[in-house]
Short mmCIF file of C-alpha atoms in Angstrom, two decimals:
data_model
loop_
_atom_site.label_atom_id
_atom_site.label_comp_id
_atom_site.label_asym_id
_atom_site.label_seq_id
_atom_site.Cartn_x
_atom_site.Cartn_y
_atom_site.Cartn_z
CA MET A 232 39.85 1.73 3.49
CA THR A 233 38.84 -1.75 4.51
CA ALA A 234 35.88 -3.84 3.40
CA THR A 235 34.17 -6.86 4.88
CA ILE A 236 32.79 -9.49 2.53
CA GLN A 237 29.87 -11.45 3.93
CA THR A 238 28.75 -14.72 2.38
CA LEU A 239 24.97 -14.79 2.12
CA GLU A 240 23.03 -18.00 2.45
CA PRO A 241 21.17 -18.94 -0.75
CA ILE A 242 17.47 -18.09 -0.69
CA GLU A 243 14.62 -19.73 -2.48
CA ARG A 244 13.88 -17.85 -5.69
CA PRO A 245 10.52 -17.71 -7.49
CA PRO A 246 10.16 -20.23 -10.33
CA THR A 247 11.55 -18.89 -13.57
CA THR A 248 9.47 -21.02 -15.91
CA MET A 249 5.86 -22.01 -16.28
CA GLY A 250 6.43 -25.27 -14.48
CA SER A 251 4.76 -27.24 -17.25
CA ARG A 252 5.61 -27.93 -20.89
CA LEU A 253 3.92 -25.61 -23.40
CA ASP A 254 2.11 -27.56 -26.07
CA GLY A 255 1.14 -26.55 -29.57
CA GLU A 256 2.10 -23.27 -31.22
CA LEU A 257 2.51 -21.28 -28.02
CA LEU A 258 5.33 -18.82 -27.41
CA GLU A 259 6.60 -18.29 -23.86
CA VAL A 260 7.63 -14.68 -23.21
CA SER A 261 9.07 -13.15 -20.03
CA MET A 262 7.35 -9.78 -19.63
CA GLY A 263 8.94 -7.43 -17.12
CA PRO A 264 9.99 -6.40 -14.57
CA GLN A 265 11.33 -3.51 -16.64
CA HIS A 266 8.22 -3.39 -18.85
CA PRO A 267 6.13 -0.17 -18.55
CA SER A 268 3.04 -2.23 -17.75
CA THR A 269 4.58 -3.94 -14.72
CA HIS A 270 6.33 -0.86 -13.25
CA GLY A 271 9.20 -2.92 -11.92
CA VAL A 272 7.05 -4.61 -9.27
CA PHE A 273 6.83 -8.07 -10.84
CA ARG A 274 7.29 -9.93 -14.08
CA MET A 275 5.04 -12.34 -15.92
CA ASN A 276 5.74 -15.56 -17.75
CA VAL A 277 3.21 -15.35 -20.57
CA ALA A 278 2.22 -18.08 -23.02
CA LEU A 279 1.02 -16.45 -26.22
CA GLU A 280 -0.90 -17.82 -29.16
CA GLY A 281 -0.49 -14.94 -31.55
CA GLU A 282 -1.78 -11.96 -29.56
CA ILE A 283 -3.98 -14.08 -27.28
CA VAL A 284 -2.71 -14.80 -23.75
CA ARG A 285 -3.32 -18.50 -23.12
CA LYS A 286 -1.45 -18.82 -19.85
CA LEU A 287 0.14 -16.41 -17.39
CA LYS A 288 2.26 -16.94 -14.31
CA PRO A 289 3.11 -13.87 -12.17
CA VAL A 290 6.53 -13.88 -10.50
CA PHE A 291 6.77 -11.37 -7.66
CA GLY A 292 9.73 -9.99 -5.74
CA TYR A 293 11.00 -7.11 -7.86
CA LEU A 294 9.88 -4.10 -5.83
CA HIS A 295 13.38 -2.76 -5.23
CA ARG A 296 14.52 -0.97 -8.37
CA ASN A 297 17.92 0.50 -7.41
CA HIS A 298 16.67 4.00 -6.61
CA GLU A 299 19.59 4.49 -4.27
CA LYS A 300 22.07 3.70 -7.05
CA ILE A 301 20.22 5.97 -9.47
CA GLY A 302 20.37 8.73 -6.85
CA GLU A 303 24.19 8.55 -6.82
CA ASN A 304 24.22 9.92 -10.36
CA THR A 305 21.65 12.66 -10.09
CA SER A 306 20.82 15.65 -7.92
CA TYR A 307 18.47 15.77 -4.95
CA LEU A 308 15.92 17.49 -7.16
CA GLY A 309 16.52 15.03 -9.98
CA SER A 310 15.68 12.12 -7.67
CA MET A 311 12.20 13.45 -6.94
CA PRO A 312 10.43 11.87 -9.98
CA TYR A 313 11.68 8.43 -8.99
CA THR A 314 10.00 8.54 -5.58
CA ASP A 315 6.45 8.78 -6.93
CA ARG A 316 7.07 5.69 -9.06
CA LEU A 317 7.44 3.57 -5.95
CA ASP A 318 3.66 3.60 -5.55
CA TYR A 319 1.46 5.21 -8.16
CA PHE A 320 -1.51 5.39 -5.81
CA CYS A 321 0.48 7.33 -3.19
CA SER A 322 2.82 9.28 -5.46
CA MET A 323 2.35 12.66 -3.77
CA THR A 324 2.81 11.15 -0.33
CA ASN A 325 6.09 9.55 -1.41
CA ASN A 326 7.25 12.89 -2.84
CA TRP A 327 6.46 14.53 0.48
CA ALA A 328 8.40 11.96 2.50
CA TYR A 329 11.45 12.32 0.25
CA ALA A 330 11.27 16.12 0.35
CA LEU A 331 11.16 16.06 4.17
CA SER A 332 14.30 13.91 4.25
CA VAL A 333 16.24 16.21 1.92
CA GLU A 334 15.07 19.33 3.78
CA LYS A 335 16.15 17.83 7.08
CA LEU A 336 19.61 17.01 5.70
CA ALA A 337 20.01 20.49 4.21
CA GLY A 338 18.45 22.38 7.13
CA ILE A 339 15.77 23.89 4.89
CA GLU A 340 12.65 25.39 6.47
CA VAL A 341 9.61 25.14 4.20
CA PRO A 342 7.17 28.09 3.94
CA GLU A 343 3.85 27.64 5.69
CA ARG A 344 1.96 27.85 2.38
CA ALA A 345 3.94 24.88 1.03
CA GLN A 346 3.14 22.87 4.16
CA TYR A 347 -0.58 23.45 3.64
CA LEU A 348 -0.32 22.50 -0.04
CA ARG A 349 1.46 19.26 0.88
CA VAL A 350 -1.29 18.27 3.30
CA ILE A 351 -3.94 19.03 0.67
CA LEU A 352 -2.14 16.91 -1.94
CA ALA A 353 -1.70 14.05 0.53
CA GLU A 354 -5.43 14.12 1.28
CA LEU A 355 -6.25 14.12 -2.43
CA THR A 356 -3.99 11.09 -2.81
CA ARG A 357 -5.83 9.36 0.03
CA LEU A 358 -9.19 10.10 -1.59
CA GLN A 359 -7.87 8.72 -4.88
CA ASN A 360 -7.04 5.46 -3.12
CA HIS A 361 -10.55 5.21 -1.68
CA ALA A 362 -12.11 6.04 -5.07
CA SER A 363 -10.07 3.30 -6.78
CA LEU A 364 -11.21 0.74 -4.20
CA LEU A 365 -14.84 1.83 -4.60
CA GLY A 366 -14.48 1.42 -8.34
CA PHE A 367 -13.22 -2.14 -7.85
CA LEU A 368 -16.22 -2.99 -5.68
CA LEU A 369 -18.59 -1.42 -8.22
CA ASP A 370 -16.98 -3.41 -11.02
CA ILE A 371 -17.46 -6.71 -9.19
CA SER A 372 -21.08 -5.86 -8.33
CA ILE A 373 -21.91 -5.02 -11.96
CA ARG A 374 -20.24 -8.18 -13.24
CA ASP A 375 -22.08 -10.28 -10.67
CA ALA A 376 -25.50 -8.80 -11.50
CA SER A 377 -24.97 -9.17 -15.28
CA ASP A 378 -23.15 -12.54 -15.19
CA ASN A 379 -20.00 -10.79 -16.40
CA ALA A 380 -21.78 -9.29 -19.43
CA HIS A 381 -21.19 -5.69 -18.26
CA ASN A 382 -18.50 -3.93 -16.25
CA LEU A 383 -17.44 -0.56 -14.88
CA ASP A 384 -15.40 0.24 -18.02
CA GLN A 385 -18.64 0.50 -19.97
CA VAL A 386 -19.96 3.00 -17.42
CA MET A 387 -16.85 5.15 -17.76
CA ARG A 388 -17.00 5.03 -21.56
CA ALA A 389 -20.66 6.07 -21.45
CA LEU A 390 -19.84 9.04 -19.21
CA TYR A 391 -17.09 10.06 -21.62
CA THR A 392 -19.06 9.73 -24.86
CA ARG A 393 -22.48 10.93 -23.67
CA TYR A 394 -21.34 13.79 -21.46
CA TYR A 395 -17.70 14.84 -21.76
CA ARG A 396 -17.55 14.68 -25.57
CA GLN A 397 -20.77 16.65 -25.69
CA ASN A 398 -18.98 19.47 -23.90
CA LYS A 399 -20.88 19.02 -20.66
CA GLY A 400 -20.11 17.54 -17.31
CA PHE A 401 -22.07 14.81 -15.58
CA THR A 402 -23.93 14.88 -12.29
CA THR A 403 -24.21 12.26 -9.56
CA ALA A 404 -27.64 11.40 -10.97
CA ASP A 405 -26.07 10.77 -14.40
CA LEU A 406 -23.49 8.43 -12.85
CA LEU A 407 -26.16 6.48 -10.98
CA THR A 408 -28.23 6.21 -14.16
CA GLU A 409 -25.31 4.71 -16.08
CA LEU A 410 -24.62 2.27 -13.23
CA ARG A 411 -28.25 1.11 -13.38
CA THR A 412 -28.03 0.70 -17.14
CA ALA A 413 -24.95 -1.52 -16.68
CA GLY A 414 -26.89 -3.71 -14.26
CA MET A 415 -25.66 -2.46 -10.89
CA PRO A 416 -28.19 -3.61 -8.24
CA ASP A 417 -29.46 -1.20 -5.57
CA VAL A 418 -27.43 1.69 -6.94
CA ASP A 419 -29.09 4.27 -4.70
CA GLY A 420 -28.54 2.17 -1.59
CA PHE A 421 -24.87 1.61 -2.40
CA TYR A 422 -24.33 5.33 -3.02
CA ARG A 423 -26.23 6.37 0.08
CA ARG A 424 -24.40 3.94 2.40
CA TYR A 425 -20.84 3.72 1.06
CA ILE A 426 -20.13 6.78 -1.09
CA ASP A 427 -22.17 9.59 0.42
CA GLY A 428 -22.54 7.77 3.75
CA ARG A 429 -20.08 6.43 6.30
CA ASP A 430 -20.90 2.71 6.44
CA SER A 431 -17.96 0.30 6.38
CA LEU A 432 -17.31 -0.98 2.87
CA PRO A 433 -18.78 -4.48 2.25
CA TYR A 434 -15.48 -6.17 1.46
CA GLU A 435 -16.43 -9.69 2.47
CA THR A 436 -19.73 -9.88 0.56
CA VAL A 437 -18.56 -8.14 -2.63
CA PHE A 438 -15.19 -9.87 -2.96
CA ALA A 439 -16.91 -13.23 -2.44
CA LYS A 440 -18.83 -12.64 -5.70
CA ALA A 441 -15.51 -12.86 -7.55
CA GLY A 442 -14.35 -15.93 -5.65
CA LEU A 443 -12.06 -13.92 -3.41
CA VAL A 444 -11.79 -14.54 0.32
CA PHE A 445 -11.21 -11.46 2.47
CA HIS A 446 -9.03 -12.06 5.54
CA ARG A 447 -8.68 -9.58 8.38
CA GLU A 448 -6.23 -10.20 11.22
CA VAL A 449 -6.30 -7.93 14.25
CA VAL A 450 -2.92 -7.68 15.97
CA THR A 451 -2.23 -6.03 19.34
CA ASN A 452 1.37 -5.11 20.12
CA PRO A 453 3.14 -3.12 22.83
CA PHE A 454 4.79 0.05 21.57
CA VAL A 455 7.28 2.49 23.05
CA GLY A 456 6.22 5.47 20.95
CA VAL A 457 9.46 7.23 19.99
CA THR A 458 11.03 8.42 16.78
CA ALA A 459 14.80 8.17 17.14
CA ASN A 460 18.03 8.43 15.16
CA PRO A 461 21.44 6.83 15.87
CA ALA A 462 23.65 8.71 18.35
CA PRO A 463 27.45 8.93 18.20
CA SER A 464 27.57 7.11 21.54
CA GLY A 465 25.86 4.07 20.00
CA GLY A 466 22.37 4.64 21.37
CA LEU A 467 19.38 6.28 19.79
CA VAL A 468 18.56 9.98 20.11
CA VAL A 469 14.85 10.63 20.60
CA GLN A 470 13.46 13.03 17.99
CA ALA A 471 9.76 12.88 18.89
CA VAL A 472 7.46 11.18 21.42
CA THR A 473 4.03 9.79 20.49
CA PRO A 474 1.15 11.02 22.69
CA GLY A 475 -0.35 8.28 24.85
CA SER A 476 2.66 6.00 24.44
CA SER A 477 4.82 4.29 27.04
CA ALA A 478 7.53 6.87 26.39
CA GLU A 479 5.20 9.78 27.09
CA VAL A 480 3.86 8.16 30.26
CA ALA A 481 7.43 7.65 31.50
CA GLY A 482 8.48 11.21 30.67
CA VAL A 483 10.88 10.60 27.78
CA GLN A 484 11.89 13.88 26.10
CA PRO A 485 13.27 14.76 22.66
CA GLY A 486 17.06 14.81 22.95
CA ASP A 487 17.21 11.87 25.36
CA VAL A 488 19.50 9.02 24.31
CA LEU A 489 17.80 5.66 24.81
CA ALA A 490 19.98 3.12 26.60
CA ASN A 491 17.62 0.45 27.95
CA ILE A 492 13.89 -0.24 27.63
CA GLY A 493 12.34 -2.76 29.98
CA GLY A 494 15.58 -4.64 30.48
CA ILE A 495 16.41 -4.71 26.76
CA PRO A 496 19.60 -2.85 25.74
CA VAL A 497 19.05 -0.29 23.00
CA THR A 498 21.78 0.18 20.41
CA ALA A 499 21.73 1.60 16.91
CA ASP A 500 23.05 -1.61 15.33
CA GLN A 501 20.70 -4.08 17.01
CA ASP A 502 16.98 -4.79 16.63
CA TRP A 503 15.56 -4.15 20.08
CA GLY A 504 11.96 -3.76 18.87
CA GLY A 505 11.38 -7.46 18.22
CA PRO A 506 12.55 -8.63 21.65
CA PHE A 507 10.57 -5.81 23.28
CA ARG A 508 7.31 -6.84 21.60
CA ALA A 509 7.92 -10.51 22.38
CA ARG A 510 8.56 -9.82 26.07
CA TYR A 511 5.73 -7.37 26.73
CA ARG A 512 2.95 -8.52 24.39
CA GLY A 513 -0.28 -8.90 26.35
CA LYS A 514 1.13 -7.08 29.40
CA ALA A 515 -0.55 -3.69 29.04
CA GLY A 516 -0.50 -1.68 32.27
CA GLN A 517 2.49 -3.46 33.77
CA PRO A 518 5.46 -1.37 35.01
CA LEU A 519 8.08 -0.45 32.41
CA THR A 520 11.42 1.21 33.11
CA ILE A 521 13.21 3.25 30.47
CA THR A 522 16.84 4.27 30.97
CA VAL A 523 18.11 7.32 29.07
CA GLN A 524 21.12 9.58 28.95
CA ARG A 525 20.01 13.16 29.60
CA ALA A 526 22.43 16.10 29.86
CA GLY A 527 25.31 13.71 30.51
CA LYS A 528 23.50 11.87 33.31
CA THR A 529 21.87 8.43 33.43
CA VAL A 530 18.17 8.80 34.23
CA THR A 531 15.77 5.94 34.95
CA LEU A 532 12.16 6.70 34.06
CA ASN A 533 9.15 4.72 35.23
CA GLY A 534 6.10 4.16 33.06
CA THR A 535 3.69 1.43 32.04
CA VAL A 536 3.35 -0.83 29.02
CA GLN A 537 1.01 0.60 26.39
CA GLU A 538 -0.47 -1.37 23.51
CA ARG A 539 -2.06 -0.48 20.19
CA THR A 540 -4.16 -2.54 17.81
CA THR A 541 -3.65 -2.72 14.06
CA SER A 542 -5.38 -4.70 11.33
CA ALA A 543 -3.73 -6.66 8.54
CA VAL A 544 -5.87 -7.62 5.55
CA ALA A 545 -5.29 -10.01 2.65
CA LEU A 546 -7.16 -11.46 -0.32
CA THR A 547 -6.88 -15.07 -1.45
CA ARG A 548 -8.61 -17.06 -4.15
CA ALA A 549 -11.43 -19.33 -3.00
CA PRO A 550 -10.28 -22.96 -3.23
CA ASN A 551 -13.44 -24.11 -5.06
CA PRO A 552 -15.08 -21.14 -6.82
CA THR A 553 -18.37 -21.55 -8.60
CA ALA A 554 -18.53 -21.26 -12.38
CA LYS A 555 -19.95 -17.75 -12.05
CA GLN A 556 -17.24 -16.67 -9.60
CA ALA A 557 -14.60 -18.03 -11.96
CA ARG A 558 -16.05 -16.05 -14.88
CA ILE A 559 -16.10 -12.84 -12.85
CA TRP A 560 -12.52 -13.36 -11.70
CA GLN A 561 -11.40 -14.06 -15.25
CA GLY A 562 -13.10 -10.87 -16.39
CA LEU A 563 -11.39 -8.83 -13.69
CA ALA A 564 -7.99 -10.38 -14.35
CA SER A 565 -8.18 -9.90 -18.11
CA GLY A 566 -10.03 -6.58 -18.14
CA LEU A 567 -12.72 -8.05 -20.40
#
């Protein structure tokens, strides 16, 4: 057995200290990334005065938590609980993806009933994500209307104490009543448009109330439209073809081994996607040749460049928030 040792160039690491001297009787504590409250995603440098957090600096970059190494010491089934901890909002979806991988390796065919149940759970996970985002928007709206005197937590506590603990459920009307009591403006309009209706969520206007700037970047890229795995010959074996893609237009079939796409060699150990996007970006409709190995023969297929549009979104703090925006942001960040 031989091994190759590669020297990696040093990379810039996040700062490990506050960056400023702590004055007075403050204690600096590094919280995470192993702490249950940070879930391994990041750690926090916290300046404490007793139990009061006086200063906090988040340090990101800890998403990878050695799941592969953990998997070496457990069974396929034993690894399942670790996959949902990668993303608590999409836990069932992560379980599904992992299960598919194991089933493919083991040649296991899942019963039709299980396939339906997986789709149902994935949809429930998606709805949970939407509900969490709606809750965030509701929280900001309540804080803005009440100058940070009330928040969504008070609404949830009211639903628990006034309904659940009284051994009765609550209706939509009860929820809207509690939102009004907390100071939510135009409750009926918000429910009609964004919860029961299909209007696009008002990200820009609501996030601005907390001093957050919503950025949306629309990106258009060419795409081939294949799912492929490495082949023993060094190419990539096509597993599936995306409808409406360049590959489908050209006539690529599952089982084909990709050799060349638009003049760019395709190998399993090289990134051909980046050069392909750079060469054909903005050239939708232009001719595109795809060379494959099919049944031991070299076949050249002719198609056209296809593009698809995706959106990337981000939130940043406003450079000069108002006093009210700063109070709302502080309330959201501290949970108070």
